[in-house]
Amino acid sequence: MADGRFAPSPTGTLHLGNLRTALLAWLFARSAGGRFLLRFEDLDQGAVRDAHYASQRRDLAALGLDWDAEVRQSADRRPYAVAVDRLVAEGRTYPCYCSRREVLEAASAPHGAMPEGAYPGTCRDLTAGERAAREASGRRPALRLRAGAARVRVHDRLHGEVVGVVDDLVLRRADGTPAYNLAVVVDDARQGIDEVVRGDDLLPSTPRQSYLAAVLGLAAPGYAHVPLVLGLDGARLAQRHGAVTLADRAARGESAADVLGLLATSFGLAAAGEAVDPRILLDRFDPHRLPRDPWVMEAGA
Ligand code: GLU
């Protein structure tokens, strides 16, 4: 068994890159006899739109994917607060008053083996007086984990051993929203996810998540970070690349089944133009034979 999940943010229409990742996540889980969960990552309500829950669900179903349960992170924020409170009680956190701009400026300075965009620890050792001065200026702090630049090794099914140095990541944003890394770690554990299958743009966050799971006393899942879909210009697939959503494709006369076939050809599970369905792909799926390079797609207008 290898329970899995697909965890989109309902902030837009899924494009072929998202759909390809969802299909792979489904294939990994179902081919191992696992359950499959659809988890909407919607804690940041500012960017979420009601219509996108329905459109994302509809597009996944149109490809023929199914899931055993659907959850929304926004439905119950208590598990995230419990995890944060525990880390606070253990003295593993500190308030951070840096603005986004200050973090970006500080993070762009070189600092050894830290990951890209790593927080250099500006607020880590503020005195009580320095904190009070920042509070008095009206700044609301984010809460960061004191990670001690831990070196963490994770195993990824496609990338092998990945070693990363963990920075003092944000646990709770200044507006009180639980941060992405915290929410993912708490959810993957409590939802019993055995293997996280997602785009390899998230690989650099994986040592952070593995470390966070360890300090929370949670088992870290296995990982398989799959290659992204790129447009012809080499950039990550986006709306500007042309016909990238199921609706765009339908407007050109292509059905969801046609798109499923196209995605299947991109990882060698179908011949060009062959009619397939998810069951056929399940029979053919072999995680060891997945292409390791991004799929460069001619989306067309
Ligand atoms: N919600 C994230 C995204 O849409 C994915 C998080 C994950 O799979 O861990 O990029």
PDB file of C-alpha atoms and ligand atoms in Angstrom:
ATOM      1  CA  MET A   1       0.000   0.000   0.000  1.00  0.00           C
ATOM      2  CA  ALA A   2       1.175   3.512  -0.739  1.00  0.00           C
ATOM      3  CA  ASP A   3      -1.478   6.073  -0.018  1.00  0.00           C
ATOM      4  CA  GLY A   4      -1.028   9.238  -2.019  1.00  0.00           C
ATOM      5  CA  ARG A   5      -2.534  12.603  -2.680  1.00  0.00           C
ATOM      6  CA  PHE A   6      -2.800  15.482  -5.100  1.00  0.00           C
ATOM      7  CA  ALA A   7      -2.787  18.841  -3.356  1.00  0.00           C
ATOM      8  CA  PRO A   8      -3.681  21.738  -5.632  1.00  0.00           C
ATOM      9  CA  SER A   9      -4.329  25.287  -4.496  1.00  0.00           C
ATOM     10  CA  PRO A  10      -7.734  26.375  -5.824  1.00  0.00           C
ATOM     11  CA  THR A  11      -6.314  29.600  -7.208  1.00  0.00           C
ATOM     12  CA  GLY A  12      -6.680  28.928 -10.923  1.00  0.00           C
ATOM     13  CA  THR A  13      -7.585  26.412 -13.579  1.00  0.00           C
ATOM     14  CA  LEU A  14      -5.371  23.328 -13.648  1.00  0.00           C
ATOM     15  CA  HIS A  15      -3.121  23.293 -16.692  1.00  0.00           C
ATOM     16  CA  LEU A  16      -1.527  20.343 -18.428  1.00  0.00           C
ATOM     17  CA  GLY A  17       1.483  20.467 -16.112  1.00  0.00           C
ATOM     18  CA  ASN A  18      -0.756  20.214 -13.034  1.00  0.00           C
ATOM     19  CA  LEU A  19      -2.864  17.509 -14.672  1.00  0.00           C
ATOM     20  CA  ARG A  20       0.207  15.504 -15.592  1.00  0.00           C
ATOM     21  CA  THR A  21       1.440  15.652 -11.993  1.00  0.00           C
ATOM     22  CA  ALA A  22      -2.026  14.628 -10.763  1.00  0.00           C
ATOM     23  CA  LEU A  23      -2.099  11.692 -13.163  1.00  0.00           C
ATOM     24  CA  LEU A  24       1.334  10.544 -12.014  1.00  0.00           C
ATOM     25  CA  ALA A  25       0.377  10.889  -8.342  1.00  0.00           C
ATOM     26  CA  TRP A  26      -2.740   8.817  -9.029  1.00  0.00           C
ATOM     27  CA  LEU A  27      -0.752   6.170 -10.919  1.00  0.00           C
ATOM     28  CA  PHE A  28       1.844   5.881  -8.141  1.00  0.00           C
ATOM     29  CA  ALA A  29      -0.841   5.429  -5.479  1.00  0.00           C
ATOM     30  CA  ARG A  30      -3.284   3.224  -7.340  1.00  0.00           C
ATOM     31  CA  SER A  31      -0.628   0.959  -8.883  1.00  0.00           C
ATOM     32  CA  ALA A  32       0.508   0.208  -5.331  1.00  0.00           C
ATOM     33  CA  GLY A  33      -3.065  -0.483  -4.199  1.00  0.00           C
ATOM     34  CA  GLY A  34      -3.123   2.748  -2.187  1.00  0.00           C
ATOM     35  CA  ARG A  35      -5.829   5.244  -1.402  1.00  0.00           C
ATOM     36  CA  PHE A  36      -5.806   8.579  -3.192  1.00  0.00           C
ATOM     37  CA  LEU A  37      -6.763  11.868  -1.587  1.00  0.00           C
ATOM     38  CA  LEU A  38      -7.651  15.205  -3.158  1.00  0.00           C
ATOM     39  CA  ARG A  39      -6.488  17.912  -0.783  1.00  0.00           C
ATOM     40  CA  PHE A  40      -7.259  21.519  -1.530  1.00  0.00           C
ATOM     41  CA  GLU A  41      -4.514  23.722  -0.126  1.00  0.00           C
ATOM     42  CA  ASP A  42      -6.659  26.750   0.519  1.00  0.00           C
ATOM     43  CA  LEU A  43      -5.350  28.299   3.723  1.00  0.00           C
ATOM     44  CA  ASP A  44      -4.413  31.485   1.913  1.00  0.00           C
ATOM     45  CA  GLN A  45      -7.989  32.553   1.287  1.00  0.00           C
ATOM     46  CA  GLY A  46      -6.946  35.767  -0.456  1.00  0.00           C
ATOM     47  CA  ALA A  47      -5.984  33.942  -3.625  1.00  0.00           C
ATOM     48  CA  VAL A  48      -8.654  31.223  -3.506  1.00  0.00           C
ATOM     49  CA  ARG A  49     -11.783  31.397  -5.685  1.00  0.00           C
ATOM     50  CA  ASP A  50     -14.859  29.230  -5.128  1.00  0.00           C
ATOM     51  CA  ALA A  51     -15.171  28.378  -8.805  1.00  0.00           C
ATOM     52  CA  HIS A  52     -11.732  26.769  -8.871  1.00  0.00           C
ATOM     53  CA  TYR A  53     -12.605  23.976  -6.431  1.00  0.00           C
ATOM     54  CA  ALA A  54     -15.304  22.839  -8.832  1.00  0.00           C
ATOM     55  CA  SER A  55     -13.274  23.303 -12.002  1.00  0.00           C
ATOM     56  CA  GLN A  56     -10.264  21.457 -10.618  1.00  0.00           C
ATOM     57  CA  ARG A  57     -12.425  18.590  -9.388  1.00  0.00           C
ATOM     58  CA  ARG A  58     -14.216  18.446 -12.731  1.00  0.00           C
ATOM     59  CA  ASP A  59     -11.003  18.429 -14.778  1.00  0.00           C
ATOM     60  CA  LEU A  60      -9.438  15.641 -12.709  1.00  0.00           C
ATOM     61  CA  ALA A  61     -12.602  13.555 -13.053  1.00  0.00           C
ATOM     62  CA  ALA A  62     -12.740  14.257 -16.796  1.00  0.00           C
ATOM     63  CA  LEU A  63      -9.337  12.616 -17.167  1.00  0.00           C
ATOM     64  CA  GLY A  64     -10.799   9.561 -15.434  1.00  0.00           C
ATOM     65  CA  LEU A  65      -9.049   9.995 -12.095  1.00  0.00           C
ATOM     66  CA  ASP A  66     -10.874   9.103  -8.906  1.00  0.00           C
ATOM     67  CA  TRP A  67     -10.198   9.749  -5.231  1.00  0.00           C
ATOM     68  CA  ASP A  68     -11.340   8.260  -1.959  1.00  0.00           C
ATOM     69  CA  ALA A  69     -11.760  11.519  -0.096  1.00  0.00           C
ATOM     70  CA  GLU A  70     -11.605  15.244  -0.592  1.00  0.00           C
ATOM     71  CA  VAL A  71     -10.378  17.584   2.114  1.00  0.00           C
ATOM     72  CA  ARG A  72      -9.890  21.308   2.426  1.00  0.00           C
ATOM     73  CA  GLN A  73      -7.152  22.630   4.666  1.00  0.00           C
ATOM     74  CA  SER A  74      -9.358  25.604   5.531  1.00  0.00           C
ATOM     75  CA  ALA A  75     -12.036  23.329   7.019  1.00  0.00           C
ATOM     76  CA  ASP A  76     -10.159  22.864  10.287  1.00  0.00           C
ATOM     77  CA  ARG A  77      -7.137  24.946  11.233  1.00  0.00           C
ATOM     78  CA  ARG A  78      -6.740  23.459  14.706  1.00  0.00           C
ATOM     79  CA  PRO A  79      -4.214  20.742  13.802  1.00  0.00           C
ATOM     80  CA  TYR A  80      -1.830  23.413  12.502  1.00  0.00           C
ATOM     81  CA  ALA A  81      -2.259  25.533  15.644  1.00  0.00           C
ATOM     82  CA  VAL A  82      -1.625  22.474  17.840  1.00  0.00           C
ATOM     83  CA  ALA A  83       1.617  21.740  15.989  1.00  0.00           C
ATOM     84  CA  VAL A  84       2.780  25.354  16.215  1.00  0.00           C
ATOM     85  CA  ASP A  85       1.888  25.565  19.924  1.00  0.00           C
ATOM     86  CA  ARG A  86       3.935  22.478  20.580  1.00  0.00           C
ATOM     87  CA  LEU A  87       7.003  23.915  18.864  1.00  0.00           C
ATOM     88  CA  VAL A  88       6.547  27.188  20.774  1.00  0.00           C
ATOM     89  CA  ALA A  89       6.292  25.317  24.086  1.00  0.00           C
ATOM     90  CA  GLU A  90       9.505  23.471  23.256  1.00  0.00           C
ATOM     91  CA  GLY A  91      11.332  26.764  22.654  1.00  0.00           C
ATOM     92  CA  ARG A  92      11.945  25.948  19.014  1.00  0.00           C
ATOM     93  CA  THR A  93      10.492  29.145  17.567  1.00  0.00           C
ATOM     94  CA  TYR A  94      11.062  32.881  17.470  1.00  0.00           C
ATOM     95  CA  PRO A  95       9.098  35.857  16.173  1.00  0.00           C
ATOM     96  CA  CYS A  96      10.391  37.408  12.967  1.00  0.00           C
ATOM     97  CA  TYR A  97       9.591  41.024  12.161  1.00  0.00           C
ATOM     98  CA  CYS A  98      11.286  41.158   8.761  1.00  0.00           C
ATOM     99  CA  SER A  99       9.171  42.421   5.879  1.00  0.00           C
ATOM    100  CA  ARG A 100       9.043  40.357   2.717  1.00  0.00           C
ATOM    101  CA  ARG A 101      11.411  42.832   1.102  1.00  0.00           C
ATOM    102  CA  GLU A 102      13.914  42.620   3.958  1.00  0.00           C
ATOM    103  CA  VAL A 103      13.876  38.830   3.759  1.00  0.00           C
ATOM    104  CA  LEU A 104      14.460  38.910   0.007  1.00  0.00           C
ATOM    105  CA  GLU A 105      17.343  41.353   0.353  1.00  0.00           C
ATOM    106  CA  ALA A 106      18.967  39.413   3.178  1.00  0.00           C
ATOM    107  CA  ALA A 107      18.373  36.075   1.465  1.00  0.00           C
ATOM    108  CA  SER A 108      20.062  37.189  -1.745  1.00  0.00           C
ATOM    109  CA  ALA A 109      23.367  37.686   0.089  1.00  0.00           C
ATOM    110  CA  PRO A 110      25.520  34.553  -0.114  1.00  0.00           C
ATOM    111  CA  HIS A 111      25.417  32.416   3.010  1.00  0.00           C
ATOM    112  CA  GLY A 112      27.203  29.148   2.577  1.00  0.00           C
ATOM    113  CA  ALA A 113      25.307  25.946   1.989  1.00  0.00           C
ATOM    114  CA  MET A 114      21.844  27.320   2.718  1.00  0.00           C
ATOM    115  CA  PRO A 115      19.090  26.650   0.184  1.00  0.00           C
ATOM    116  CA  GLU A 116      18.052  29.246  -2.338  1.00  0.00           C
ATOM    117  CA  GLY A 117      16.016  31.991  -0.691  1.00  0.00           C
ATOM    118  CA  ALA A 118      17.083  30.792   2.750  1.00  0.00           C
ATOM    119  CA  TYR A 119      16.376  33.087   5.666  1.00  0.00           C
ATOM    120  CA  PRO A 120      19.698  34.176   7.184  1.00  0.00           C
ATOM    121  CA  GLY A 121      18.405  34.506  10.749  1.00  0.00           C
ATOM    122  CA  THR A 122      18.100  38.293  11.101  1.00  0.00           C
ATOM    123  CA  CYS A 123      15.563  38.076  13.977  1.00  0.00           C
ATOM    124  CA  ARG A 124      16.881  34.872  15.569  1.00  0.00           C
ATOM    125  CA  ASP A 125      18.687  36.426  18.500  1.00  0.00           C
ATOM    126  CA  LEU A 126      16.945  39.733  19.072  1.00  0.00           C
ATOM    127  CA  THR A 127      17.076  41.015  22.637  1.00  0.00           C
ATOM    128  CA  ALA A 128      13.840  41.643  24.513  1.00  0.00           C
ATOM    129  CA  GLY A 129      14.421  45.353  23.952  1.00  0.00           C
ATOM    130  CA  GLU A 130      14.844  44.935  20.200  1.00  0.00           C
ATOM    131  CA  ARG A 131      11.661  42.890  20.053  1.00  0.00           C
ATOM    132  CA  ALA A 132       9.760  45.472  22.029  1.00  0.00           C
ATOM    133  CA  ALA A 133      10.937  48.209  19.679  1.00  0.00           C
ATOM    134  CA  ARG A 134       9.697  46.277  16.665  1.00  0.00           C
ATOM    135  CA  GLU A 135       6.373  45.564  18.355  1.00  0.00           C
ATOM    136  CA  ALA A 136       6.034  49.243  19.172  1.00  0.00           C
ATOM    137  CA  SER A 137       6.510  50.159  15.520  1.00  0.00           C
ATOM    138  CA  GLY A 138       3.324  48.181  14.809  1.00  0.00           C
ATOM    139  CA  ARG A 139       4.906  45.252  12.993  1.00  0.00           C
ATOM    140  CA  ARG A 140       3.187  41.923  13.460  1.00  0.00           C
ATOM    141  CA  PRO A 141       5.654  39.050  13.589  1.00  0.00           C
ATOM    142  CA  ALA A 142       5.715  35.830  11.656  1.00  0.00           C
ATOM    143  CA  LEU A 143       6.830  32.795  13.634  1.00  0.00           C
ATOM    144  CA  ARG A 144       9.918  30.893  12.537  1.00  0.00           C
ATOM    145  CA  LEU A 145      11.396  27.536  13.436  1.00  0.00           C
ATOM    146  CA  ARG A 146      14.842  27.557  15.000  1.00  0.00           C
ATOM    147  CA  ALA A 147      16.307  24.922  12.696  1.00  0.00           C
ATOM    148  CA  GLY A 148      19.979  25.358  13.575  1.00  0.00           C
ATOM    149  CA  ALA A 149      21.042  24.949   9.929  1.00  0.00           C
ATOM    150  CA  ALA A 150      20.416  21.208  10.265  1.00  0.00           C
ATOM    151  CA  ARG A 151      21.738  19.083   7.422  1.00  0.00           C
ATOM    152  CA  VAL A 152      18.994  16.734   6.325  1.00  0.00           C
ATOM    153  CA  ARG A 153      19.113  13.818   3.932  1.00  0.00           C
ATOM    154  CA  VAL A 154      15.967  12.604   2.210  1.00  0.00           C
ATOM    155  CA  HIS A 155      15.471   9.820  -0.249  1.00  0.00           C
ATOM    156  CA  ASP A 156      13.521  10.580  -3.394  1.00  0.00           C
ATOM    157  CA  ARG A 157      12.375   7.790  -5.668  1.00  0.00           C
ATOM    158  CA  LEU A 158      13.432   9.660  -8.791  1.00  0.00           C
ATOM    159  CA  HIS A 159      16.241  11.892  -7.540  1.00  0.00           C
ATOM    160  CA  GLY A 160      17.933   9.499  -5.113  1.00  0.00           C
ATOM    161  CA  GLU A 161      19.634  11.001  -2.045  1.00  0.00           C
ATOM    162  CA  VAL A 162      18.923  14.697  -1.634  1.00  0.00           C
ATOM    163  CA  VAL A 163      20.810  16.616   1.026  1.00  0.00           C
ATOM    164  CA  GLY A 164      19.736  20.052   2.157  1.00  0.00           C
ATOM    165  CA  VAL A 165      20.535  22.524   4.884  1.00  0.00           C
ATOM    166  CA  VAL A 166      17.371  23.667   6.611  1.00  0.00           C
ATOM    167  CA  ASP A 167      16.883  27.365   7.233  1.00  0.00           C
ATOM    168  CA  ASP A 168      14.656  28.937   9.869  1.00  0.00           C
ATOM    169  CA  LEU A 169      11.461  28.434   7.904  1.00  0.00           C
ATOM    170  CA  VAL A 170       8.202  30.239   8.608  1.00  0.00           C
ATOM    171  CA  LEU A 171       5.628  28.256  10.600  1.00  0.00           C
ATOM    172  CA  ARG A 172       2.948  30.916  10.850  1.00  0.00           C
ATOM    173  CA  ARG A 173       2.726  34.015   8.733  1.00  0.00           C
ATOM    174  CA  ALA A 174       2.340  37.508  10.173  1.00  0.00           C
ATOM    175  CA  ASP A 175      -1.385  37.453   9.365  1.00  0.00           C
ATOM    176  CA  GLY A 176      -1.794  34.230  11.385  1.00  0.00           C
ATOM    177  CA  THR A 177      -2.062  31.859   8.397  1.00  0.00           C
ATOM    178  CA  PRO A 178      -0.249  28.539   8.918  1.00  0.00           C
ATOM    179  CA  ALA A 179       2.654  28.402   6.475  1.00  0.00           C
ATOM    180  CA  TYR A 180       2.739  26.001   3.555  1.00  0.00           C
ATOM    181  CA  ASN A 181       5.542  23.771   4.898  1.00  0.00           C
ATOM    182  CA  LEU A 182       3.862  23.356   8.274  1.00  0.00           C
ATOM    183  CA  ALA A 183       0.443  22.567   6.828  1.00  0.00           C
ATOM    184  CA  VAL A 184       1.821  20.035   4.349  1.00  0.00           C
ATOM    185  CA  VAL A 185       3.796  18.180   7.008  1.00  0.00           C
ATOM    186  CA  VAL A 186       0.905  18.079   9.476  1.00  0.00           C
ATOM    187  CA  ASP A 187      -1.540  16.935   6.802  1.00  0.00           C
ATOM    188  CA  ASP A 188       0.624  14.327   5.128  1.00  0.00           C
ATOM    189  CA  ALA A 189       1.139  12.731   8.543  1.00  0.00           C
ATOM    190  CA  ARG A 190      -2.438  12.871   9.834  1.00  0.00           C
ATOM    191  CA  GLN A 191      -3.866  11.802   6.498  1.00  0.00           C
ATOM    192  CA  GLY A 192      -1.578   8.782   6.387  1.00  0.00           C
ATOM    193  CA  ILE A 193       0.174   9.709   3.143  1.00  0.00           C
ATOM    194  CA  ASP A 194       2.910   7.169   2.460  1.00  0.00           C
ATOM    195  CA  GLU A 195       4.367   8.731  -0.648  1.00  0.00           C
ATOM    196  CA  VAL A 196       4.289  12.367  -1.731  1.00  0.00           C
ATOM    197  CA  VAL A 197       4.279  12.660  -5.522  1.00  0.00           C
ATOM    198  CA  ARG A 198       4.524  16.242  -6.770  1.00  0.00           C
ATOM    199  CA  GLY A 199       6.386  18.530  -9.154  1.00  0.00           C
ATOM    200  CA  ASP A 200      10.140  18.712  -8.733  1.00  0.00           C
ATOM    201  CA  ASP A 201       9.984  22.477  -8.228  1.00  0.00           C
ATOM    202  CA  LEU A 202       9.187  21.499  -4.630  1.00  0.00           C
ATOM    203  CA  LEU A 203      12.270  19.320  -4.187  1.00  0.00           C
ATOM    204  CA  PRO A 204      14.244  22.136  -2.454  1.00  0.00           C
ATOM    205  CA  SER A 205      11.513  22.344   0.235  1.00  0.00           C
ATOM    206  CA  THR A 206      11.676  18.638   0.983  1.00  0.00           C
ATOM    207  CA  PRO A 207      14.574  18.659   3.500  1.00  0.00           C
ATOM    208  CA  ARG A 208      12.688  21.409   5.359  1.00  0.00           C
ATOM    209  CA  GLN A 209       9.556  19.286   5.486  1.00  0.00           C
ATOM    210  CA  SER A 210      11.396  16.158   6.513  1.00  0.00           C
ATOM    211  CA  TYR A 211      13.124  18.071   9.329  1.00  0.00           C
ATOM    212  CA  LEU A 212       9.858  19.602  10.467  1.00  0.00           C
ATOM    213  CA  ALA A 213       8.212  16.172  10.557  1.00  0.00           C
ATOM    214  CA  ALA A 214      11.061  14.887  12.717  1.00  0.00           C
ATOM    215  CA  VAL A 215      10.848  17.706  15.274  1.00  0.00           C
ATOM    216  CA  LEU A 216       7.092  17.196  15.453  1.00  0.00           C
ATOM    217  CA  GLY A 217       7.624  13.505  16.084  1.00  0.00           C
ATOM    218  CA  LEU A 218       5.865  12.582  12.843  1.00  0.00           C
ATOM    219  CA  ALA A 219       6.935   9.967  10.330  1.00  0.00           C
ATOM    220  CA  ALA A 220       8.093  11.596   7.078  1.00  0.00           C
ATOM    221  CA  PRO A 221       6.547  10.092   3.940  1.00  0.00           C
ATOM    222  CA  GLY A 222       8.482   8.821   0.953  1.00  0.00           C
ATOM    223  CA  TYR A 223       8.942  11.212  -1.947  1.00  0.00           C
ATOM    224  CA  ALA A 224       8.826  11.116  -5.724  1.00  0.00           C
ATOM    225  CA  HIS A 225       9.368  14.503  -7.354  1.00  0.00           C
ATOM    226  CA  VAL A 226       8.319  14.320 -10.965  1.00  0.00           C
ATOM    227  CA  PRO A 227       9.657  16.482 -13.796  1.00  0.00           C
ATOM    228  CA  LEU A 228       7.717  19.580 -14.745  1.00  0.00           C
ATOM    229  CA  VAL A 229       6.167  20.478 -18.064  1.00  0.00           C
ATOM    230  CA  LEU A 230       7.888  23.348 -19.836  1.00  0.00           C
ATOM    231  CA  GLY A 231       6.802  25.530 -22.713  1.00  0.00           C
ATOM    232  CA  LEU A 232       8.900  25.802 -25.862  1.00  0.00           C
ATOM    233  CA  ASP A 233      10.709  28.790 -24.332  1.00  0.00           C
ATOM    234  CA  GLY A 234      11.985  26.554 -21.526  1.00  0.00           C
ATOM    235  CA  ALA A 235       9.844  28.258 -18.854  1.00  0.00           C
ATOM    236  CA  ARG A 236       7.443  26.360 -16.625  1.00  0.00           C
ATOM    237  CA  LEU A 237       4.129  25.827 -18.424  1.00  0.00           C
ATOM    238  CA  ALA A 238       1.701  28.717 -17.961  1.00  0.00           C
ATOM    239  CA  GLN A 239      -1.428  30.125 -19.535  1.00  0.00           C
ATOM    240  CA  ARG A 240       0.597  32.317 -21.886  1.00  0.00           C
ATOM    241  CA  HIS A 241       1.930  29.193 -23.613  1.00  0.00           C
ATOM    242  CA  GLY A 242      -1.373  28.712 -25.435  1.00  0.00           C
ATOM    243  CA  ALA A 243      -3.854  25.846 -25.208  1.00  0.00           C
ATOM    244  CA  VAL A 244      -2.861  24.559 -21.774  1.00  0.00           C
ATOM    245  CA  THR A 245      -6.170  23.768 -20.046  1.00  0.00           C
ATOM    246  CA  LEU A 246      -8.804  21.154 -20.810  1.00  0.00           C
ATOM    247  CA  ALA A 247     -11.169  23.975 -21.793  1.00  0.00           C
ATOM    248  CA  ASP A 248      -8.580  25.385 -24.229  1.00  0.00           C
ATOM    249  CA  ARG A 249      -8.141  21.933 -25.696  1.00  0.00           C
ATOM    250  CA  ALA A 250     -11.890  21.343 -25.936  1.00  0.00           C
ATOM    251  CA  ALA A 251     -12.178  24.583 -27.889  1.00  0.00           C
ATOM    252  CA  ARG A 252      -9.787  23.038 -30.414  1.00  0.00           C
ATOM    253  CA  GLY A 253     -11.940  19.918 -30.628  1.00  0.00           C
ATOM    254  CA  GLU A 254      -9.819  17.737 -28.362  1.00  0.00           C
ATOM    255  CA  SER A 255     -11.572  15.674 -25.702  1.00  0.00           C
ATOM    256  CA  ALA A 256     -10.299  14.982 -22.183  1.00  0.00           C
ATOM    257  CA  ALA A 257      -9.489  11.462 -23.398  1.00  0.00           C
ATOM    258  CA  ASP A 258      -7.296  12.974 -26.122  1.00  0.00           C
ATOM    259  CA  VAL A 259      -5.459  14.971 -23.472  1.00  0.00           C
ATOM    260  CA  LEU A 260      -5.070  11.857 -21.318  1.00  0.00           C
ATOM    261  CA  GLY A 261      -3.505  10.141 -24.325  1.00  0.00           C
ATOM    262  CA  LEU A 262      -1.157  13.082 -24.876  1.00  0.00           C
ATOM    263  CA  LEU A 263      -0.055  13.038 -21.231  1.00  0.00           C
ATOM    264  CA  ALA A 264       0.440   9.274 -21.418  1.00  0.00           C
ATOM    265  CA  THR A 265       2.683   9.612 -24.474  1.00  0.00           C
ATOM    266  CA  SER A 266       4.755  12.178 -22.583  1.00  0.00           C
ATOM    267  CA  PHE A 267       5.870   9.501 -20.171  1.00  0.00           C
ATOM    268  CA  GLY A 268       6.031   6.683 -22.621  1.00  0.00           C
ATOM    269  CA  LEU A 269       2.818   4.872 -21.665  1.00  0.00           C
ATOM    270  CA  ALA A 270       1.012   5.280 -24.967  1.00  0.00           C
ATOM    271  CA  ALA A 271       1.766   5.652 -28.637  1.00  0.00           C
ATOM    272  CA  ALA A 272       0.906   8.961 -30.300  1.00  0.00           C
ATOM    273  CA  GLY A 273      -2.804   9.069 -31.067  1.00  0.00           C
ATOM    274  CA  GLU A 274      -3.561   5.843 -29.186  1.00  0.00           C
ATOM    275  CA  ALA A 275      -6.847   5.781 -27.231  1.00  0.00           C
ATOM    276  CA  VAL A 276      -6.159   4.990 -23.562  1.00  0.00           C
ATOM    277  CA  ASP A 277      -7.986   5.133 -20.263  1.00  0.00           C
ATOM    278  CA  PRO A 278      -6.571   5.286 -16.745  1.00  0.00           C
ATOM    279  CA  ARG A 279      -7.008   1.519 -16.228  1.00  0.00           C
ATOM    280  CA  ILE A 280      -4.826   0.748 -19.251  1.00  0.00           C
ATOM    281  CA  LEU A 281      -2.218   3.197 -17.973  1.00  0.00           C
ATOM    282  CA  LEU A 282      -2.283   1.516 -14.564  1.00  0.00           C
ATOM    283  CA  ASP A 283      -1.447  -1.813 -16.180  1.00  0.00           C
ATOM    284  CA  ARG A 284       1.464  -0.271 -18.046  1.00  0.00           C
ATOM    285  CA  PHE A 285       2.802   1.999 -15.299  1.00  0.00           C
ATOM    286  CA  ASP A 286       6.301   1.307 -14.026  1.00  0.00           C
ATOM    287  CA  PRO A 287       7.720   4.009 -11.748  1.00  0.00           C
ATOM    288  CA  HIS A 288      11.273   2.956 -12.573  1.00  0.00           C
ATOM    289  CA  ARG A 289      10.813   3.774 -16.227  1.00  0.00           C
ATOM    290  CA  LEU A 290       9.547   7.322 -15.855  1.00  0.00           C
ATOM    291  CA  PRO A 291      11.442   9.923 -17.879  1.00  0.00           C
ATOM    292  CA  ARG A 292      13.645  12.059 -15.631  1.00  0.00           C
ATOM    293  CA  ASP A 293      13.702  15.146 -17.832  1.00  0.00           C
ATOM    294  CA  PRO A 294      11.087  17.873 -18.117  1.00  0.00           C
ATOM    295  CA  TRP A 295       8.547  17.455 -20.866  1.00  0.00           C
ATOM    296  CA  VAL A 296       8.798  20.343 -23.310  1.00  0.00           C
ATOM    297  CA  MET A 297       5.386  20.877 -24.781  1.00  0.00           C
ATOM    298  CA  GLU A 298       4.226  22.570 -27.924  1.00  0.00           C
ATOM    299  CA  ALA A 299       0.918  23.929 -26.596  1.00  0.00           C
ATOM    300  CA  GLY A 300      -0.113  25.781 -29.729  1.00  0.00           C
ATOM    301  CA  ALA A 301      -2.484  28.707 -29.758  1.00  0.00           C
TER     302      ALA A 301
HETATM  303  N1  GLU B   1      -0.231  23.086  -3.033  1.00  0.00           N
HETATM  304  C1  GLU B   1       1.048  22.937  -3.661  1.00  0.00           C
HETATM  305  C2  GLU B   1       0.974  23.430  -5.086  1.00  0.00           C
HETATM  306  O1  GLU B   1      -0.132  23.583  -5.594  1.00  0.00           O
HETATM  307  C3  GLU B   1       1.525  21.504  -3.676  1.00  0.00           C
HETATM  308  C4  GLU B   1       1.978  21.077  -2.354  1.00  0.00           C
HETATM  309  C5  GLU B   1       2.510  19.670  -2.278  1.00  0.00           C
HETATM  310  O2  GLU B   1       2.209  18.849  -3.157  1.00  0.00           O
HETATM  311  O3  GLU B   1       3.197  19.392  -1.305  1.00  0.00           O
HETATM  312  O4  GLU B   1       1.996  23.671  -5.672  1.00  0.00           O
END
